[in-house]
């Protein structure tokens, strides 16, 4: 797994627990044209975070906002429009 | 009823109340014991000082005149003047109950001047009436200032007394002056302190119990929430959300629990439902 993917996984685990990897792999594959989560690059982050935010809302409710904010702060990604 | 008795909140509240009660009662008894002792010591010191001062007032000509009085001379001007002087000294301090003089012979201890003599409400003894209720402290008073170690009871009531020798113009000890302080006064002071400590402890227990009750209530409320969420998930209801926000250990537990629940949801929910 790339360093960037591992970093995203580590931050997501704080909110979604041990199933985060499966969750992230699914987001990348289904919403980013079959992208493998392990091949994640800096330019994918903004789009991925948008999908993490909306999908995690179904699981953790309003805490998905905190998850997005945490990711945006760590990776210094501007909020997507 | 059993549920209430077995609840963590009841156990926590009762445990803390018992703890506070034990600490408070121990504090109460120790504080009260030493305060009582201290108060008695202060009174004893005061009595020694008072009897010494009064003895020095009486020493000299007055002491000689007292020593020269014979039984049956209670109606003489000399006795009346001496009795009035003692009465004046008695009234000089609000806590003094009696001031009197006594002398010692080989046959025992005898009254010299008791200003209450002739008082129909509180009759004192006449000149030369033998006093049998003396104690070691009174005997010491014929040599140096002394004070009762414990309250003493005689026909005039229960008192704490101080004694000091009175001397004639040549410096010879001719008797003692006794200064009595009523036990009621000392006991009233002790009781006042006891009651004050009691009230302070009672108010503290009530305040602490209320605080503990409210504090435990918030803890139990959040534990119940966690319990309900766990129950829902265990019954297959995955739509629950973690709404326990605390910055303490319960908050940490809720956070861990939330992660576990989220992972369970991810694993249990269909891919499609997540991807919608």
Coordinates of C-alpha atoms in Angstrom, one line a residue:
Chain A
X1 CA 0.0 0.0 0.0
X2 CA 1.3 3.4 -0.9
X3 CA 2.3 5.9 1.9
X4 CA -0.5 8.2 0.9
X5 CA -3.1 5.4 0.9
X6 CA -1.9 4.3 4.4
X7 CA -2.2 7.8 5.7
X8 CA -5.8 8.1 4.4
X9 CA -6.6 4.7 5.9
X10 CA -5.1 5.6 9.3
X11 CA -7.2 8.8 9.5
X12 CA -10.4 7.1 8.4
X13 CA -9.9 4.3 10.9
X14 CA -10.3 6.8 13.8
X15 CA -13.9 7.2 12.7
X16 CA -14.9 4.0 10.9
X17 CA -12.7 1.4 12.7
X18 CA -11.1 -1.8 11.2
X19 CA -13.5 -2.1 8.3
X20 CA -12.2 1.3 6.9
X21 CA -9.9 -0.4 4.3
X22 CA -12.8 -2.2 2.8
X23 CA -14.9 1.0 2.8
X24 CA -12.1 3.0 1.2
X25 CA -11.4 0.4 -1.5
X26 CA -15.1 0.4 -2.3
X27 CA -15.3 4.2 -2.6
X28 CA -12.2 4.3 -4.9
X29 CA -13.4 1.4 -7.1
X30 CA -17.1 2.4 -7.4
X31 CA -16.8 6.2 -7.7
X32 CA -13.4 6.8 -9.3
X33 CA -13.5 4.7 -12.4
X34 CA -12.2 1.5 -10.9
X35 CA -9.2 3.1 -9.1
X36 CA -7.4 0.8 -6.8
X37 CA -7.2 2.4 -3.4
X38 CA -3.5 1.3 -3.2
X39 CA -2.8 3.5 -6.2
X40 CA -4.1 6.6 -4.7
X41 CA -2.4 9.8 -5.7
X42 CA -2.5 13.4 -4.4
X43 CA -4.8 14.6 -7.3
X44 CA -7.4 11.9 -6.3
X45 CA -7.8 13.1 -2.8
X46 CA -10.4 15.9 -3.3
X47 CA -12.8 13.6 -5.2
X48 CA -12.2 10.7 -2.8
X49 CA -12.9 12.8 0.3
X50 CA -16.2 14.0 -1.3
X51 CA -17.3 10.3 -1.6
X52 CA -16.0 9.4 1.8
X53 CA -18.0 12.2 3.3
X54 CA -21.3 11.3 1.6
X55 CA -21.0 7.5 2.1
X56 CA -19.8 7.7 5.7
X57 CA -22.9 9.9 6.5
X58 CA -25.0 6.7 6.1
X59 CA -22.8 5.0 8.7
X60 CA -21.8 7.6 11.3
X61 CA -24.3 10.3 10.7
X62 CA -23.1 13.9 11.4
X63 CA -19.7 12.6 12.5
X64 CA -18.9 12.3 8.8
X65 CA -18.4 16.1 8.8
X66 CA -15.7 15.7 11.4
X67 CA -14.1 12.9 9.4
X68 CA -14.0 15.1 6.3
X69 CA -12.6 18.0 8.2
X70 CA -9.9 15.8 9.7
X71 CA -8.9 14.5 6.3
X72 CA -8.9 18.0 4.8
X73 CA -6.7 19.3 7.6
X74 CA -4.2 16.4 7.5
X75 CA -3.9 16.5 3.7
X76 CA -4.4 20.2 3.3
X77 CA -7.1 19.7 0.7
X78 CA -9.5 22.5 0.1
X79 CA -13.2 21.7 0.6
X80 CA -14.6 20.5 -2.7
X81 CA -17.4 22.6 -4.2
Chain B
X1 CA -37.5 -1.4 43.2
X2 CA -34.8 -4.1 42.8
X3 CA -33.7 -2.4 39.6
X4 CA -33.3 0.9 41.4
X5 CA -31.3 -0.7 44.2
X6 CA -29.1 -2.5 41.8
X7 CA -28.5 0.5 39.5
X8 CA -25.0 1.9 39.3
X9 CA -26.3 5.4 40.1
X10 CA -27.8 4.2 43.4
X11 CA -24.6 2.3 44.3
X12 CA -22.4 5.3 43.4
X13 CA -24.6 7.7 45.3
X14 CA -24.9 5.5 48.4
X15 CA -21.2 4.7 48.4
X16 CA -20.2 8.3 48.3
X17 CA -22.7 9.3 51.0
X18 CA -21.5 6.5 53.2
X19 CA -17.9 7.6 52.6
X20 CA -18.7 11.3 53.3
X21 CA -20.7 10.2 56.4
X22 CA -17.9 8.2 57.8
X23 CA -15.3 10.9 57.2
X24 CA -17.6 13.6 58.6
X25 CA -18.5 11.6 61.7
X26 CA -14.9 10.9 62.4
X27 CA -14.0 14.6 61.9
X28 CA -17.0 15.6 64.1
X29 CA -16.0 13.4 67.0
X30 CA -12.3 14.3 66.8
X31 CA -13.0 18.0 66.3
X32 CA -15.7 18.1 69.0
X33 CA -13.5 16.2 71.5
X34 CA -10.5 18.4 71.1
X35 CA -12.6 21.6 71.0
X36 CA -14.3 20.6 74.2
X37 CA -11.0 19.9 75.8
X38 CA -9.6 23.2 74.5
X39 CA -12.6 25.1 75.7
X40 CA -12.2 23.6 79.2
X41 CA -8.5 24.4 79.2
X42 CA -9.2 28.0 78.3
X43 CA -11.8 28.2 81.0
X44 CA -9.4 26.7 83.5
X45 CA -6.7 29.2 82.5
X46 CA -9.2 32.0 82.8
X47 CA -10.2 30.8 86.3
X48 CA -6.6 30.6 87.5
X49 CA -6.1 34.2 86.3
X50 CA -9.3 35.5 87.8
X51 CA -8.7 33.8 91.2
X52 CA -5.1 35.2 91.2
X53 CA -6.3 38.7 90.4
X54 CA -9.1 38.6 93.0
X55 CA -6.7 37.1 95.6
X56 CA -4.3 40.0 95.1
X57 CA -7.2 42.5 95.5
X58 CA -8.3 40.8 98.8
X59 CA -4.8 40.3 100.2
X60 CA -3.7 42.7 102.9
X61 CA -6.1 44.3 105.4
X62 CA -9.3 42.7 103.9
X63 CA -7.7 39.2 104.2
X64 CA -6.8 40.0 107.8
X65 CA -10.3 41.1 108.6
X66 CA -11.8 38.0 106.9
X67 CA -9.6 35.7 108.9
X68 CA -10.6 37.5 112.2
X69 CA -14.3 36.9 111.7
X70 CA -15.9 34.6 114.1
X71 CA -19.1 32.5 113.7
X72 CA -22.2 34.6 114.4
X73 CA -20.7 37.9 113.2
X74 CA -22.6 37.8 109.9
X75 CA -24.7 40.7 110.9
X76 CA -21.8 43.0 111.6
X77 CA -20.8 45.9 109.4
X78 CA -17.4 44.3 108.9
X79 CA -18.9 41.1 107.4
X80 CA -21.4 43.1 105.3
X81 CA -18.7 45.3 103.8
X82 CA -16.5 42.3 103.1
X83 CA -19.4 40.4 101.5
X84 CA -20.3 43.4 99.4
X85 CA -16.7 43.7 98.2
X86 CA -16.8 40.0 97.2
X87 CA -20.2 40.5 95.5
X88 CA -18.7 43.5 93.5
X89 CA -15.8 41.3 92.4
X90 CA -18.3 38.5 91.5
X91 CA -20.2 40.9 89.2
X92 CA -17.1 42.1 87.5
X93 CA -17.1 39.1 85.2
X94 CA -20.3 37.9 83.6
X95 CA -19.2 34.2 83.7
X96 CA -18.5 34.1 87.4
X97 CA -21.1 32.5 89.5
X98 CA -19.7 32.7 93.0
X99 CA -16.7 34.3 94.8
X100 CA -16.1 33.3 98.4
X101 CA -13.2 32.9 100.9
X102 CA -12.3 29.9 103.0
X103 CA -9.7 29.0 105.6
X104 CA -8.0 25.8 106.6
X105 CA -7.4 24.6 110.1
X106 CA -6.3 21.3 111.4
X107 CA -9.9 20.3 111.7
X108 CA -10.8 21.0 108.1
X109 CA -11.9 23.7 105.7
X110 CA -14.3 26.4 106.8
X111 CA -16.1 29.2 105.2
X112 CA -14.9 32.7 105.9
X113 CA -17.0 35.0 103.8
X114 CA -19.8 33.8 101.5
X115 CA -21.5 36.9 100.0
X116 CA -24.6 34.8 99.3
X117 CA -25.2 34.4 103.1
X118 CA -28.7 35.6 103.8
X119 CA -29.9 35.4 100.2
X120 CA -33.2 33.5 100.5
X121 CA -33.1 32.4 96.8
X122 CA -29.5 31.0 96.9
X123 CA -28.5 30.8 100.6
X124 CA -24.8 30.7 101.3
X125 CA -23.0 29.4 104.3
X126 CA -22.2 31.5 107.4
X127 CA -18.9 32.1 108.9
X128 CA -17.1 29.0 110.1
X129 CA -19.4 26.5 108.5
X130 CA -17.4 23.4 107.7
X131 CA -17.0 22.5 104.0
X132 CA -16.6 18.8 103.3
X133 CA -16.8 18.6 99.5
X134 CA -13.3 19.9 99.0
X135 CA -10.9 18.3 96.5
X136 CA -7.2 18.2 95.9
X137 CA -7.2 21.3 93.8
X138 CA -8.9 23.3 96.6
X139 CA -6.2 22.1 99.0
X140 CA -3.5 23.1 96.5
X141 CA -5.2 26.5 96.4
X142 CA -3.9 27.2 99.9
X143 CA -0.3 27.1 98.5
X144 CA -0.6 28.4 95.0
X145 CA -3.3 29.2 92.4
X146 CA -5.0 26.1 91.2
X147 CA -8.1 25.0 89.3
X148 CA -10.5 22.0 89.3
X149 CA -9.5 19.4 86.7
X150 CA -13.2 18.3 86.4
X151 CA -16.5 19.8 87.1
X152 CA -17.3 19.5 90.8
X153 CA -20.8 19.2 92.3
X154 CA -21.9 20.4 95.7
X155 CA -25.1 21.7 97.2
X156 CA -24.8 24.9 95.1
X157 CA -24.6 23.1 91.8
X158 CA -22.0 21.9 89.3
X159 CA -19.1 24.3 88.8
X160 CA -15.6 24.5 87.6
X161 CA -13.6 26.5 90.3
X162 CA -10.3 28.3 90.5
X163 CA -8.5 28.9 93.8
X164 CA -5.8 31.2 94.9
X165 CA -4.2 31.9 98.3
X166 CA -5.0 35.2 100.1
X167 CA -2.4 36.7 102.4
X168 CA -2.4 39.1 105.3
X169 CA -0.3 42.3 105.5
X170 CA 2.7 40.3 106.6
X171 CA 2.5 37.9 103.6
X172 CA 1.1 34.9 105.5
X173 CA -1.5 32.8 103.8
X174 CA -4.7 33.1 105.8
X175 CA -7.1 31.4 103.4
X176 CA -8.2 31.0 99.8
X177 CA -10.5 32.8 97.5
X178 CA -12.7 30.5 95.4
X179 CA -14.0 31.6 92.0
X180 CA -16.8 29.4 90.6
X181 CA -17.9 29.3 87.0
X182 CA -21.2 27.5 86.3
X183 CA -20.9 24.3 84.3
X184 CA -24.0 25.5 82.4
X185 CA -21.9 28.2 80.8
X186 CA -19.1 26.0 79.8
X187 CA -21.4 23.2 78.6
X188 CA -23.5 25.8 76.6
X189 CA -20.3 27.0 74.9
X190 CA -19.3 23.4 74.1
X191 CA -22.8 22.6 72.8
X192 CA -22.8 25.7 70.6
X193 CA -19.5 24.6 69.0
X194 CA -20.8 21.0 68.7
X195 CA -24.0 22.1 67.1
X196 CA -22.2 24.5 64.7
X197 CA -19.9 21.6 63.6
X198 CA -22.9 19.3 63.2
X199 CA -24.7 21.8 61.0
X200 CA -21.7 22.5 58.9
X201 CA -21.2 18.7 58.4
X202 CA -24.9 18.2 57.7
X203 CA -25.0 21.0 55.0
X204 CA -21.7 19.6 53.5
X205 CA -23.2 16.1 53.3
X206 CA -26.4 17.4 51.6
X207 CA -24.4 19.5 49.1
X208 CA -22.0 16.7 48.4
X209 CA -24.8 14.1 48.0
X210 CA -26.7 16.4 45.6
X211 CA -23.5 17.0 43.6
X212 CA -22.7 13.2 43.5
X213 CA -26.3 12.4 42.6
X214 CA -26.3 14.8 39.6
X215 CA -22.8 13.8 38.5
X216 CA -23.6 10.1 38.6
X217 CA -26.9 10.8 36.8
X218 CA -25.0 12.2 33.7
X219 CA -22.6 9.2 33.7
X220 CA -25.4 6.7 34.0
X221 CA -27.5 8.4 31.3
X222 CA -24.6 8.0 28.8
X223 CA -23.9 4.5 29.8
X224 CA -27.6 3.7 29.3
X225 CA -27.4 5.3 25.8
X226 CA -24.4 3.1 25.0
X227 CA -26.2 0.1 26.3
X228 CA -29.3 0.9 24.1
X229 CA -27.1 1.3 21.0
X230 CA -25.4 -2.1 21.7
X231 CA -28.8 -3.7 22.2
X232 CA -30.1 -2.2 18.9
X233 CA -27.0 -3.4 17.0
X234 CA -27.1 -6.8 18.6
X235 CA -30.7 -7.1 17.4
X236 CA -29.7 -6.2 13.8
X237 CA -30.8 -2.5 13.8
X238 CA -27.9 -0.8 12.0
X239 CA -29.5 2.6 11.7
X240 CA -28.4 3.7 15.2
X241 CA -26.0 6.6 15.5
X242 CA -23.6 7.3 18.4
X243 CA -24.7 10.5 20.1
X244 CA -22.6 10.4 23.3
X245 CA -20.3 13.4 23.4
X246 CA -18.0 13.5 26.4
X247 CA -14.3 14.3 27.0
X248 CA -13.8 11.7 29.7
X249 CA -13.3 7.9 29.8
X250 CA -17.0 7.4 28.9
X251 CA -16.4 9.6 25.8
X252 CA -13.4 7.4 24.9
X253 CA -15.5 4.3 25.3
X254 CA -18.3 5.8 23.2
X255 CA -15.7 6.7 20.5
X256 CA -14.3 3.2 20.5
X257 CA -17.8 1.8 20.5
X258 CA -18.7 4.1 17.6
X259 CA -15.8 2.8 15.5
X260 CA -16.7 -0.8 16.2
X261 CA -20.4 -0.1 15.3
X262 CA -19.3 1.7 12.1
X263 CA -17.2 -1.2 11.1
X264 CA -20.0 -3.6 11.8
X265 CA -22.3 -1.5 9.6
X266 CA -19.7 -1.4 6.8
X267 CA -19.3 -5.2 6.9
X268 CA -23.0 -5.9 7.2
X269 CA -24.5 -3.4 4.8
X270 CA -24.8 -4.3 1.1
X271 CA -22.4 -2.6 -1.2
X272 CA -25.2 -1.0 -3.1
X273 CA -26.7 0.7 -0.1
X274 CA -23.3 2.4 0.6
X275 CA -22.8 3.4 -2.9
X276 CA -26.1 5.0 -3.5

